[in-house]
Short mmCIF file of C-alpha atoms in Angstrom, two decimals:
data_model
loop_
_atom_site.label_atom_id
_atom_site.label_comp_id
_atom_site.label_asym_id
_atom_site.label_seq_id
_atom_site.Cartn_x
_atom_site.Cartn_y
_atom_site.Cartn_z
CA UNK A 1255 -42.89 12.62 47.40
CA UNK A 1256 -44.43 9.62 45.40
CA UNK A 1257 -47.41 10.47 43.16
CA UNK A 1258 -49.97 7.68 43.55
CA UNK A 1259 -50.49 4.10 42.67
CA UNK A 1260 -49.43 4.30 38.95
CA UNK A 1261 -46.21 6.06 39.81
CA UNK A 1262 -45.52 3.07 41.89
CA UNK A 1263 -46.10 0.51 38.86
CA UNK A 1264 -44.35 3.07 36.26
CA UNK A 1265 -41.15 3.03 38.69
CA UNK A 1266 -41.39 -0.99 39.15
CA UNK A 1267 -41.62 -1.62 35.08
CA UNK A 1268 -38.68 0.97 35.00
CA UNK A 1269 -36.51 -1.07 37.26
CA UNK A 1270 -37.76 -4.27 36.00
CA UNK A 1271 -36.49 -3.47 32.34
CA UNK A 1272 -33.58 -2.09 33.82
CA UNK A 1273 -32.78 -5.92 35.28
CA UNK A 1274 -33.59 -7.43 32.34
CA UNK A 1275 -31.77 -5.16 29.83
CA UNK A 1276 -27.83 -6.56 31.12
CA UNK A 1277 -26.48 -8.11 28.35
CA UNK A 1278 -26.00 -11.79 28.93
CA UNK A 1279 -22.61 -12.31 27.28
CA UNK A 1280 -21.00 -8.79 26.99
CA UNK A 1281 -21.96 -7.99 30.81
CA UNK A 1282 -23.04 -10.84 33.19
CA UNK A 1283 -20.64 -13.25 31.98
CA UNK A 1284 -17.31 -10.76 32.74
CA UNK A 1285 -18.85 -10.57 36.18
CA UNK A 1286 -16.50 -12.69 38.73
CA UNK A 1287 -18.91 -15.59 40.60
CA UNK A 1288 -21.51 -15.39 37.90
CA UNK A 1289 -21.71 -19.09 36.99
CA UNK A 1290 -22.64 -19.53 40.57
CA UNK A 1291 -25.13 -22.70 40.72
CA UNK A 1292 -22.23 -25.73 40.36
CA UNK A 1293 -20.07 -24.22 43.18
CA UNK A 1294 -22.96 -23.71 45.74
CA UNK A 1295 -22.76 -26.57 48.70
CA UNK A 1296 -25.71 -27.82 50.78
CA UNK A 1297 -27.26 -26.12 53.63
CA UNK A 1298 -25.04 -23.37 54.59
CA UNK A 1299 -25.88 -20.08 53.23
CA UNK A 1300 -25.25 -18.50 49.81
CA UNK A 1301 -23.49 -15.44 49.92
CA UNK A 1302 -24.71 -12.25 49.53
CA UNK A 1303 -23.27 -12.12 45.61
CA UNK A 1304 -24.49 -15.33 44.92
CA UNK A 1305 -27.98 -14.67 46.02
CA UNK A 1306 -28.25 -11.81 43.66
CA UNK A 1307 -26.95 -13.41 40.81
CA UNK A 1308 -29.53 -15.81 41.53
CA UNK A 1309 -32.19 -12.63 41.51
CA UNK A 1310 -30.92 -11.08 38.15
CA UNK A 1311 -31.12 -14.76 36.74
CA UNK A 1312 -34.79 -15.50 37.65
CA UNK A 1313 -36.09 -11.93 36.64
CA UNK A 1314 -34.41 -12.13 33.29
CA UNK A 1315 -36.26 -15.51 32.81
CA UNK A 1316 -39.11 -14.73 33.92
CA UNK A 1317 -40.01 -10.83 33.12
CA UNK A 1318 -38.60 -11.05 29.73
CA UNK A 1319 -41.82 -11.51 28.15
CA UNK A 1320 -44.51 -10.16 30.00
CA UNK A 1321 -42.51 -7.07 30.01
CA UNK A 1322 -42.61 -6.33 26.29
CA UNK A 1323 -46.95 -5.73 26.80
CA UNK A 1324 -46.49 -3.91 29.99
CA UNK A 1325 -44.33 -1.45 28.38
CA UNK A 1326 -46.24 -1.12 25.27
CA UNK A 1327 -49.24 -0.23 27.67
CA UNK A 1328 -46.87 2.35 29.66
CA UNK A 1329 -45.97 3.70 26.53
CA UNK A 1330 -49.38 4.13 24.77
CA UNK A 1331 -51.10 5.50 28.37
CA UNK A 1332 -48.23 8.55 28.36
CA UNK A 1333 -48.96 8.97 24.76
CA UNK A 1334 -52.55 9.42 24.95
CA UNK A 1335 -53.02 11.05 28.21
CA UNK A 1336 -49.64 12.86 28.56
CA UNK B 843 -67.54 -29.37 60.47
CA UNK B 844 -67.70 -31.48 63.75
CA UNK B 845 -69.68 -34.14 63.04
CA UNK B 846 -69.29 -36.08 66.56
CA UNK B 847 -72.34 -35.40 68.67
CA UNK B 848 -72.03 -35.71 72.38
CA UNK B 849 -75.56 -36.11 74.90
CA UNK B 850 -75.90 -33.24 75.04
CA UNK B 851 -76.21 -32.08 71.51
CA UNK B 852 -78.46 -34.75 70.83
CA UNK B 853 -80.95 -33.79 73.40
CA UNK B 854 -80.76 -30.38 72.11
CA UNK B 855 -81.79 -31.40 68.54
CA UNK B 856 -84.13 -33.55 70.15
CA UNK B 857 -85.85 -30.55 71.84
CA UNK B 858 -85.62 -28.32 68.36
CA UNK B 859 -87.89 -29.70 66.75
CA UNK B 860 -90.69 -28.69 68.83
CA UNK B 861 -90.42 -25.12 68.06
CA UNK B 862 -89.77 -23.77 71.23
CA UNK B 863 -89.30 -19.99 70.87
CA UNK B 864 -86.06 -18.81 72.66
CA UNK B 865 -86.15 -17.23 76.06
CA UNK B 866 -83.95 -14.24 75.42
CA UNK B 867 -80.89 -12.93 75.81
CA UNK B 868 -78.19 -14.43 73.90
CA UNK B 869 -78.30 -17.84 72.72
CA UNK B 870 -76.27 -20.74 70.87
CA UNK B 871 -76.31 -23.71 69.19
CA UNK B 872 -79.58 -24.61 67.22
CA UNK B 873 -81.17 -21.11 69.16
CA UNK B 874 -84.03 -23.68 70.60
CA UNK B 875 -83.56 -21.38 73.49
CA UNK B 876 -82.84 -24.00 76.22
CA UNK B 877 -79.32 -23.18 76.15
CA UNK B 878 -77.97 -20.04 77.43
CA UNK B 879 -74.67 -18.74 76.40
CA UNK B 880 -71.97 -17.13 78.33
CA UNK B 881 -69.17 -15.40 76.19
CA UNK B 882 -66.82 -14.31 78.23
CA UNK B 883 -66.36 -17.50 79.47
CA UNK B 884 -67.50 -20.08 76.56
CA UNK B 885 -69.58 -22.02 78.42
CA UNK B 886 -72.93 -23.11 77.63
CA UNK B 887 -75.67 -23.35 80.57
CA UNK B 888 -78.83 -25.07 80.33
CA UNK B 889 -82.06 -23.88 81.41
CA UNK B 890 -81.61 -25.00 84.72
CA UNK B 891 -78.20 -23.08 84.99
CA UNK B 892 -76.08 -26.51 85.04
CA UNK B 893 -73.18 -25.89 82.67
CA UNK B 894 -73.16 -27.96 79.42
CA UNK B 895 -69.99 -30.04 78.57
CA UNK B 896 -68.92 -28.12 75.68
CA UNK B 897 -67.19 -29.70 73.01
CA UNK B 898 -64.18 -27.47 71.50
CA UNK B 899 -64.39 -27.25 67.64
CA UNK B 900 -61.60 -27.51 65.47
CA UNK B 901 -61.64 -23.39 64.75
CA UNK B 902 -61.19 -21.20 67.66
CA UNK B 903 -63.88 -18.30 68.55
CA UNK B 904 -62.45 -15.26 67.60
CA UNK B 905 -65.26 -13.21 66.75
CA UNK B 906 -69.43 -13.18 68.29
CA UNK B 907 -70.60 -14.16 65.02
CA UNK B 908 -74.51 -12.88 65.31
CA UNK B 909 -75.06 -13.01 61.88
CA UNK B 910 -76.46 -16.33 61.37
CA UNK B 911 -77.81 -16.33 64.38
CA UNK B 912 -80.73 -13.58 64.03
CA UNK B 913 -81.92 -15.44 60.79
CA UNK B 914 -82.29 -18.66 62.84
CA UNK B 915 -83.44 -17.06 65.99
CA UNK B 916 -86.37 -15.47 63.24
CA UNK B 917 -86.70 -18.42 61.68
CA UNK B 918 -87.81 -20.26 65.25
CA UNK B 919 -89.39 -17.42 66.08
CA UNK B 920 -91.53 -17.53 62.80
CA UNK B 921 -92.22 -21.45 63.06
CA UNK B 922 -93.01 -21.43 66.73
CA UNK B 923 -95.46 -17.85 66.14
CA UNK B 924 -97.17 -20.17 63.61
CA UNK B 925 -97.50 -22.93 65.70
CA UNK B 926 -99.02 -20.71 69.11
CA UNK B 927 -101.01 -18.05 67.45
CA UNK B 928 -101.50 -19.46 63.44
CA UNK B 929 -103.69 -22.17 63.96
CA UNK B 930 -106.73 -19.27 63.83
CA UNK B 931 -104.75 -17.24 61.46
CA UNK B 932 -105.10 -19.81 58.94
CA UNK B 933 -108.49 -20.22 59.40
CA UNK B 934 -109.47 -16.82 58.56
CA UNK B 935 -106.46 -16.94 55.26
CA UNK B 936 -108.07 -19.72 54.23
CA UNK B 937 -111.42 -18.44 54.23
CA UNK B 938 -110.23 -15.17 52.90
CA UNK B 939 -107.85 -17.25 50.68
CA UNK B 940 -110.67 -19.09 48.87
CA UNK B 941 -112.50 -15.71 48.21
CA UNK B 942 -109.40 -14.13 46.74
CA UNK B 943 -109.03 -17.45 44.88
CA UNK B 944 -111.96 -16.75 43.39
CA UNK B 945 -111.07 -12.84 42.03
CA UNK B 946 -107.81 -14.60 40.01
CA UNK B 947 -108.22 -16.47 36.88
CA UNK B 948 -107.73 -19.61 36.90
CA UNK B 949 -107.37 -20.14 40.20
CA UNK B 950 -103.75 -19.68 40.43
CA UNK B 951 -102.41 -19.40 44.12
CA UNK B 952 -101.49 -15.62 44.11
CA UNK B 953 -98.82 -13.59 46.75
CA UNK B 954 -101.56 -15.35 49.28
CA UNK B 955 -99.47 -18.36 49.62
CA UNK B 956 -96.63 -16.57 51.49
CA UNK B 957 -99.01 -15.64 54.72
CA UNK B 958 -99.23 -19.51 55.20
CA UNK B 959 -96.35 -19.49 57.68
CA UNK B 960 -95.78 -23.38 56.63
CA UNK B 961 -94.52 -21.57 53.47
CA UNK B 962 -93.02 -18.52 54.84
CA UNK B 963 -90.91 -20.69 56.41
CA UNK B 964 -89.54 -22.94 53.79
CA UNK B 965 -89.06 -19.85 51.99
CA UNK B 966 -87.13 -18.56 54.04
CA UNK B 967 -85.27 -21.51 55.07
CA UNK B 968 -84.21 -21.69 51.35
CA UNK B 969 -82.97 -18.27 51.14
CA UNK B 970 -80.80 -18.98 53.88
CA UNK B 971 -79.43 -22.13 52.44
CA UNK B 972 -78.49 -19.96 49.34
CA UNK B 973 -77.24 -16.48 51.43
CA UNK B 974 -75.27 -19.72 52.98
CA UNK B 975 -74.14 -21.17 49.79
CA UNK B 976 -73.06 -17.62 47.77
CA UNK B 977 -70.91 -16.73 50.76
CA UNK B 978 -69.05 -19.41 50.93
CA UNK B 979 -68.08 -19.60 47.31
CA UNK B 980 -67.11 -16.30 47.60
CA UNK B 981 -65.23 -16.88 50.43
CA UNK B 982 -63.19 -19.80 48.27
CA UNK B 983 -62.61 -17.24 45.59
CA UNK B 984 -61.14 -14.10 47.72
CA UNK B 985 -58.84 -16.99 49.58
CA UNK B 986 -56.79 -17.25 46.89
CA UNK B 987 -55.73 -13.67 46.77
CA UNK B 988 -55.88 -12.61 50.10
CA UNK B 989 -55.72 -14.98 52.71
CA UNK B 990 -59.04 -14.29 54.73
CA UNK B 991 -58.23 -17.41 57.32
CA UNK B 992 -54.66 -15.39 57.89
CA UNK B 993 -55.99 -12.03 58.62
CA UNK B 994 -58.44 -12.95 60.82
CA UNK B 995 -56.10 -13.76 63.18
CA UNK B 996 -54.63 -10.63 63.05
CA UNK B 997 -57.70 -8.34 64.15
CA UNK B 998 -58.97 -10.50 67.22
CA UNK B 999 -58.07 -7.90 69.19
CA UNK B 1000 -59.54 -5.99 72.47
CA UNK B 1001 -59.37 -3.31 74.42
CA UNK B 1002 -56.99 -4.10 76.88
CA UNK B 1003 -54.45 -5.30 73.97
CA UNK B 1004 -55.24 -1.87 72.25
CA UNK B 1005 -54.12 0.11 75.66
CA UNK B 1006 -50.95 -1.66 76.37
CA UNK B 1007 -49.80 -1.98 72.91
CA UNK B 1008 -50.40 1.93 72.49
CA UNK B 1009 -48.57 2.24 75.75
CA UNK B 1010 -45.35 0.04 74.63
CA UNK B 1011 -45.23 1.55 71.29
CA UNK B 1012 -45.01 5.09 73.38
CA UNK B 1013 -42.77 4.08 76.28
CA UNK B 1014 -41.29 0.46 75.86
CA UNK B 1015 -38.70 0.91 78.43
CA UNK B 1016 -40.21 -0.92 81.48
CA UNK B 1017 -41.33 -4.04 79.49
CA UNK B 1018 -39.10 -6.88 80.37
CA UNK B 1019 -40.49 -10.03 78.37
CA UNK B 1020 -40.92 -9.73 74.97
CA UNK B 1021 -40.99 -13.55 73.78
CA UNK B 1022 -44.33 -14.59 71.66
CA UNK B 1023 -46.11 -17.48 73.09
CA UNK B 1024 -46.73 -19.67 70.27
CA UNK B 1025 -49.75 -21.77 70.34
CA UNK B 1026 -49.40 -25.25 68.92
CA UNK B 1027 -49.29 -24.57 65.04
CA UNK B 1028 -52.10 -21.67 64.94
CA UNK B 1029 -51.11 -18.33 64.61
CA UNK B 1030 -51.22 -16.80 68.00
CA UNK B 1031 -54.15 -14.15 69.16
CA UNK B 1032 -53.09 -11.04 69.90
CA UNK B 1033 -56.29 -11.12 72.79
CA UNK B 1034 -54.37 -13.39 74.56
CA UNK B 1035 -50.62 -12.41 73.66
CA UNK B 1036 -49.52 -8.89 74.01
CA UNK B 1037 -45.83 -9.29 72.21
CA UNK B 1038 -47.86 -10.33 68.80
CA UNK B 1039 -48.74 -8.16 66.27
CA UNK B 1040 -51.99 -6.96 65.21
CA UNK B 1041 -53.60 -5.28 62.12
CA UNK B 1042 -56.20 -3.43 63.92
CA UNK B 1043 -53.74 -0.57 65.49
CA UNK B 1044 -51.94 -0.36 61.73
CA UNK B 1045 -55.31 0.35 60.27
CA UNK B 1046 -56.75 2.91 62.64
CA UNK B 1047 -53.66 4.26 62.70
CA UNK B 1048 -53.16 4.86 59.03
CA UNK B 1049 -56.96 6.13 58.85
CA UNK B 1050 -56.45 8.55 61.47
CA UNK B 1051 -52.98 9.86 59.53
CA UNK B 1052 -54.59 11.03 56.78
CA UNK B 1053 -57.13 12.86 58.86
CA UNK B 1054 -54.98 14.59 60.81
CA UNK B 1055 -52.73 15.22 58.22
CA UNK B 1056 -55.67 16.95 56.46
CA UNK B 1057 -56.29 18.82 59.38
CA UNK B 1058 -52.67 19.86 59.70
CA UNK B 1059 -53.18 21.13 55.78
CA UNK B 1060 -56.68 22.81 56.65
CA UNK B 1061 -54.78 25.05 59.52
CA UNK B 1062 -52.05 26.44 57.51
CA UNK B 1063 -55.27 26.96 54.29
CA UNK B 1064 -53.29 24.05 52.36
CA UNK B 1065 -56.67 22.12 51.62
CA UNK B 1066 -58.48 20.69 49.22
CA UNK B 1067 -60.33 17.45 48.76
CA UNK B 1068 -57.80 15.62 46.47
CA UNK B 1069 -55.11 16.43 48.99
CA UNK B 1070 -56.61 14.17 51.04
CA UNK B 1071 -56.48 11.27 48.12
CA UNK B 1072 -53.45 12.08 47.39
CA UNK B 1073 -51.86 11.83 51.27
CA UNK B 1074 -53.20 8.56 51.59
CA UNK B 1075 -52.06 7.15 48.03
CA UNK B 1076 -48.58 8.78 49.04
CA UNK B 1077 -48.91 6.68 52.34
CA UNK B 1078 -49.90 3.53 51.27
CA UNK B 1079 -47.08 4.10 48.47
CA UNK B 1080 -44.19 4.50 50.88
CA UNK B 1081 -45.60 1.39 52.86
CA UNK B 1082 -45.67 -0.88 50.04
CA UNK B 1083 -41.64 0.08 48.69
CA UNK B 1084 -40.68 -0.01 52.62
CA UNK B 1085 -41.94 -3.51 53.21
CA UNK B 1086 -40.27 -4.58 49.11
CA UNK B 1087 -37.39 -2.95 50.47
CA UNK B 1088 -37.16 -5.06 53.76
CA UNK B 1089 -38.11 -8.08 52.04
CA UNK B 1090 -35.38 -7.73 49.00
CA UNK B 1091 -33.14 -7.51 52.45
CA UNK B 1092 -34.34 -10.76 54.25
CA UNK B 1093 -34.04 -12.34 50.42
CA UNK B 1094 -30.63 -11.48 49.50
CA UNK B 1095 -29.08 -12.07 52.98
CA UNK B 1096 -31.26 -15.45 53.32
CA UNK B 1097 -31.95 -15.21 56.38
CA UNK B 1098 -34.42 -17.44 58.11
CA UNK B 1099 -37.17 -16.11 60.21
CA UNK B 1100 -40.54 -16.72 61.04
CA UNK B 1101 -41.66 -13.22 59.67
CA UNK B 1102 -44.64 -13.40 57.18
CA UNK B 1103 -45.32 -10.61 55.34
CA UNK B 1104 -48.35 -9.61 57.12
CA UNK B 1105 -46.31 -9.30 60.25
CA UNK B 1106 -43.93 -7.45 58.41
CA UNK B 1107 -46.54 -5.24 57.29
CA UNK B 1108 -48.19 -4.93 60.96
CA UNK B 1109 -44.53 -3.72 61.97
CA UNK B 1110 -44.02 -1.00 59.49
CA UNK B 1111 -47.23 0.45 60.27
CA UNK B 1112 -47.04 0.86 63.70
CA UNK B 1113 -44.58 4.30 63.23
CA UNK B 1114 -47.86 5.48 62.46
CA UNK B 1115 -49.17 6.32 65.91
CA UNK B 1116 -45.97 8.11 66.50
CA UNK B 1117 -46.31 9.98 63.18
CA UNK B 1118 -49.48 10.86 64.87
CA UNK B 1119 -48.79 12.13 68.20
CA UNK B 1120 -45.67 13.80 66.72
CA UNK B 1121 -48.53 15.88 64.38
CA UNK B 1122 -50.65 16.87 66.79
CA UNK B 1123 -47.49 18.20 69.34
CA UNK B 1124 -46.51 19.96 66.13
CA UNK B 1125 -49.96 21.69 66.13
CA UNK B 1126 -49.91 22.68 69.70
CA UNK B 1127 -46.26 24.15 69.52
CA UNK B 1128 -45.26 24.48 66.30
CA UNK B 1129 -41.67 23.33 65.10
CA UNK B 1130 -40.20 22.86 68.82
CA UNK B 1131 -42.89 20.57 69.88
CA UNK B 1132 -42.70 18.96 66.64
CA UNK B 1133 -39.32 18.10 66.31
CA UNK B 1134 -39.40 17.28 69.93
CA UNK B 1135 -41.71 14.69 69.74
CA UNK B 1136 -40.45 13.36 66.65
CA UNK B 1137 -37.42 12.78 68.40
CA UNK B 1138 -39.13 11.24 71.51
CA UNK B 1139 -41.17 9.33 69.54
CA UNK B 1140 -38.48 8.00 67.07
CA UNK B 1141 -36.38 6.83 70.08
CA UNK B 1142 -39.48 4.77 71.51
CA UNK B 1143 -40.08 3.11 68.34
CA UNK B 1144 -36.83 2.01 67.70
CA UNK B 1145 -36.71 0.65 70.78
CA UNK B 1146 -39.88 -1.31 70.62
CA UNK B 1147 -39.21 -2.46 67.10
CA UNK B 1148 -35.78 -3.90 67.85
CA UNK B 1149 -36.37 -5.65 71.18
CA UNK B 1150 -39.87 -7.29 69.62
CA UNK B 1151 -37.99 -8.16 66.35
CA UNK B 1152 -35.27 -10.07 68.00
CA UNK B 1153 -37.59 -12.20 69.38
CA UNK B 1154 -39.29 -12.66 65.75
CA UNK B 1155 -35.94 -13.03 63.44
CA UNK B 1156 -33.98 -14.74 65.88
CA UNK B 1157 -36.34 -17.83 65.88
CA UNK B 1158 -35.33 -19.89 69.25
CA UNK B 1159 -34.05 -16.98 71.53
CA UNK B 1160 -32.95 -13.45 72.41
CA UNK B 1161 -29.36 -15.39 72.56
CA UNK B 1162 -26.50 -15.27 70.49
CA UNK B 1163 -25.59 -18.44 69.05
CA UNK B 1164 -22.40 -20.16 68.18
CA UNK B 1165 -22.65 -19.41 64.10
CA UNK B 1166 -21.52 -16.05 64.13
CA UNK B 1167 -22.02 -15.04 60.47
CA UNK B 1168 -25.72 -15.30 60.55
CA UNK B 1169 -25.94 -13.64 63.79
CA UNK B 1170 -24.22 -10.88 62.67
CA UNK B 1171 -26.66 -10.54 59.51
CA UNK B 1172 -29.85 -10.47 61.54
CA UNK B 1173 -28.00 -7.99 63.46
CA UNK B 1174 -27.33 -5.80 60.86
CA UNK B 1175 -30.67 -6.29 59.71
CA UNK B 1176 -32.50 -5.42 63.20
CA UNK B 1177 -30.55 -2.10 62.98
CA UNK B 1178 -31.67 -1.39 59.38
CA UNK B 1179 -35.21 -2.42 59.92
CA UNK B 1180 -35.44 -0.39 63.43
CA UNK B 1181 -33.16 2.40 61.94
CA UNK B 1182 -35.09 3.20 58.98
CA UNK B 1183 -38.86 4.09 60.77
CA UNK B 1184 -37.26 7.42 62.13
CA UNK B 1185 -36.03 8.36 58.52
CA UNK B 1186 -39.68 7.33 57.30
CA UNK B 1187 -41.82 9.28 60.31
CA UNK B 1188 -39.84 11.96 59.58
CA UNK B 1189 -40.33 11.77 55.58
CA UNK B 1190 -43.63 11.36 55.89
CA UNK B 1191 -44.59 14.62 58.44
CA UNK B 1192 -42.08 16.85 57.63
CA UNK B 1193 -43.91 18.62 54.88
CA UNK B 1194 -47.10 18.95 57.09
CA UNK B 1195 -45.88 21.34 59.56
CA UNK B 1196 -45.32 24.66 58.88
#
């Protein structure tokens, strides 16, 4: 059964850094279809890989950063309070 | 704003200013009291019972706002007491003014000067214009972050769309048309639509969970105060990652609907009333009846959920169309969506009943 709010935000920071922690070039680049965005057409729909390629790519980008506070927070709050 | 004025708005400016008071009941427009106001059937009467060519405003009535209405009704009221029963009023405060005049030093004009209703009124007129003024600002600001236009649509409900929508969501099988009339580019009323969904059932019925669920908890001598904090923080948990989860789903499959969130969150909340009934069964009888209705209740809400979410995600029509691929995602995505509110009623209650 889920806890609470903070449970909720500890478990989203916990996937989040588990996104951004694949390794660009020993990981993502071995993948087959990673280098996706030159081989997409026009209009018809992205496949199911490619659309989560573009996910990984945008949440690297844009949660590397803001992460790095968010987990010191985490980090301090189970320190203090246990 | 509507800044066109027909005849008939004019003459009913034109009559404000005398400072009629209004002649009861429910009234309108500048509350002069000469026109009389029908809501059931927006249409405004004048005194002599002829109905008023109304002009339709941009925004459509959802809601009997009263609230600005009493302040101007008092207002009128206050201007048109002073002008029928002040003029000897004065004369006395002004005779009793000048002798408390007298009592403060140097003659400054002391909480006297708010019996004059002249003043009174301007006072009060000002306040207004402020109350006026902060709400709206604030309005601006909470837009942003939760869109207050949006929702509104969403709880312009009544009874007679509470009783049938509690009666699909129970037994959807004699319901033939499901389709969603749109109108034009506003979000369509659930008053006048029952196929659309609503906020107003997903809110009582989460509300109403967490009571019964603490008296499901206060019967077996399970409860405590926090429980009850705790239930609904559990609740509102499992909502949240269920409607993530659907809308990862609808990201990575790209498909295009005309599902906003808040529908999306209206949708997930309505296993709710089952969760409900299914508690209360499970109090009566205890596991049989609760399984039992689980079960009947599961069945009804996957039905409901799939038949009105084909209309939503399939965008023209209940038909299948020629491009197979994305017909067989929504599929596939109708069955998840529909298949997973048994799993979650189920989640959700089974640790409530003994």
């Amino acid at each position: 059964m889920a806890f609470g709010v903070y449970s909720l935000l500890e478990a989203a920071v916990l996937c989040l850094n588990a996104v951004c922690v694949l390794n660009e070039e020993r990981f993502l680049s071995k993948l087959p279809g990673w280098g996706g965005s030159h081989v997409q057409g026009f209009g018809e729909e992205p496949g199911i890989k490619t659309q989560i390629f573009h996910f990984i790519r945008s949440v690297k980008t844009v949660m590397k950063y803001p992460l790095i506070p968010l987990n010191i927070c985490i980090i301090l709050f189970k320190l203090i309070f246990g | 704003m509507d800044y066109s004025m027909s005849g008939a708005r004019k003459s009913r400016l034109g009559q404000q200013v005398r400072g009629r008071k209004p002649a009861g009941g429910e009234s309108r427009g500048p509350g002069d009291g000469t026109t009389m106001y029908d809501p059931q059937y927006q249409q405004q009467y004048d005194i002599y019972g002829q109905p008023v060519p109304q002009q339709g405003g941009p925004q459509p009535q959802l809601f009997e706002d009263t609230s600005g209405q009493a302040y101007n009704n008092y207002g009128n009221q206050g201007y048109g007491g002073g002008v029928d029963y002040g003029y000897p009023n004065t004369r006395q405060g002004g005779q009793q003014g000048q002798q408390a005049y007298g009592a403060y030093p140097g003659n400054m004009p002391g909480p006297q000067i708010f019996q004059d209703p002249m003043v009174a009124n301007m006072a009060m007129q000002y306040g207004q214009s402020l109350a006026s003024q902060g709400r709206e600002y604030m309005d601006k600001k909470i837009e942003k972050y939760v869109s207050t236009s949006q929702i509104k649509y969403y709880f312009a409900v009544d009874t007679h769309y509470v009783m049938k929508k509690l009666q699909l969501l129970l037994f959807p099988y004699t319901h033939t048309d499901w389709s969603v009339r749109y109108e034009q580019d506003t979000p369509v009323q659930p008053r006048h639509e029952v196929n659309a969904p609503d906020l107003y059932i997903p809110l009582m019925a989460v509300v109403t969970y967490i009571l019964v669920a603490g008296l499901c908890l206060g019967l077996q001598k399970r409860f405590s105060p926090d429980v009850l904090g705790m239930q609904a923080s559990s609740a509102l948990v499992w909502l949240v990652l269920e409607i993530f989860i659907i809308l990862a789903t609808l990201y990575v499959t790209a498909i295009q609907t005309h599902i906003k969130t808040l529908d999306l969150l209206a949708f997930s909340s309505y296993k709710y009333v089952g969760m409900i009934v299914s508690l209360l069964a499970g109090l009566v009888m205890d596991s049989l009846g609760y399984y039992g209705v689980l079960a009947y209740c599961s069945l009804s809400l996957v039905v409901f959920m799939f038949r009105t979410l084909r209309w939503q995600v399939q965008g023209s029509g209940g038909t299948m169309e020629a491009y197979s691929v994305g017909n067989k995602r929504r599929l596939y995505l109708l069955l998840f969506m529909s298949g997973l509110q048994p799993l979650m009623m189920w989640w959700l209650t089974h640790h409530l009943v003994a």
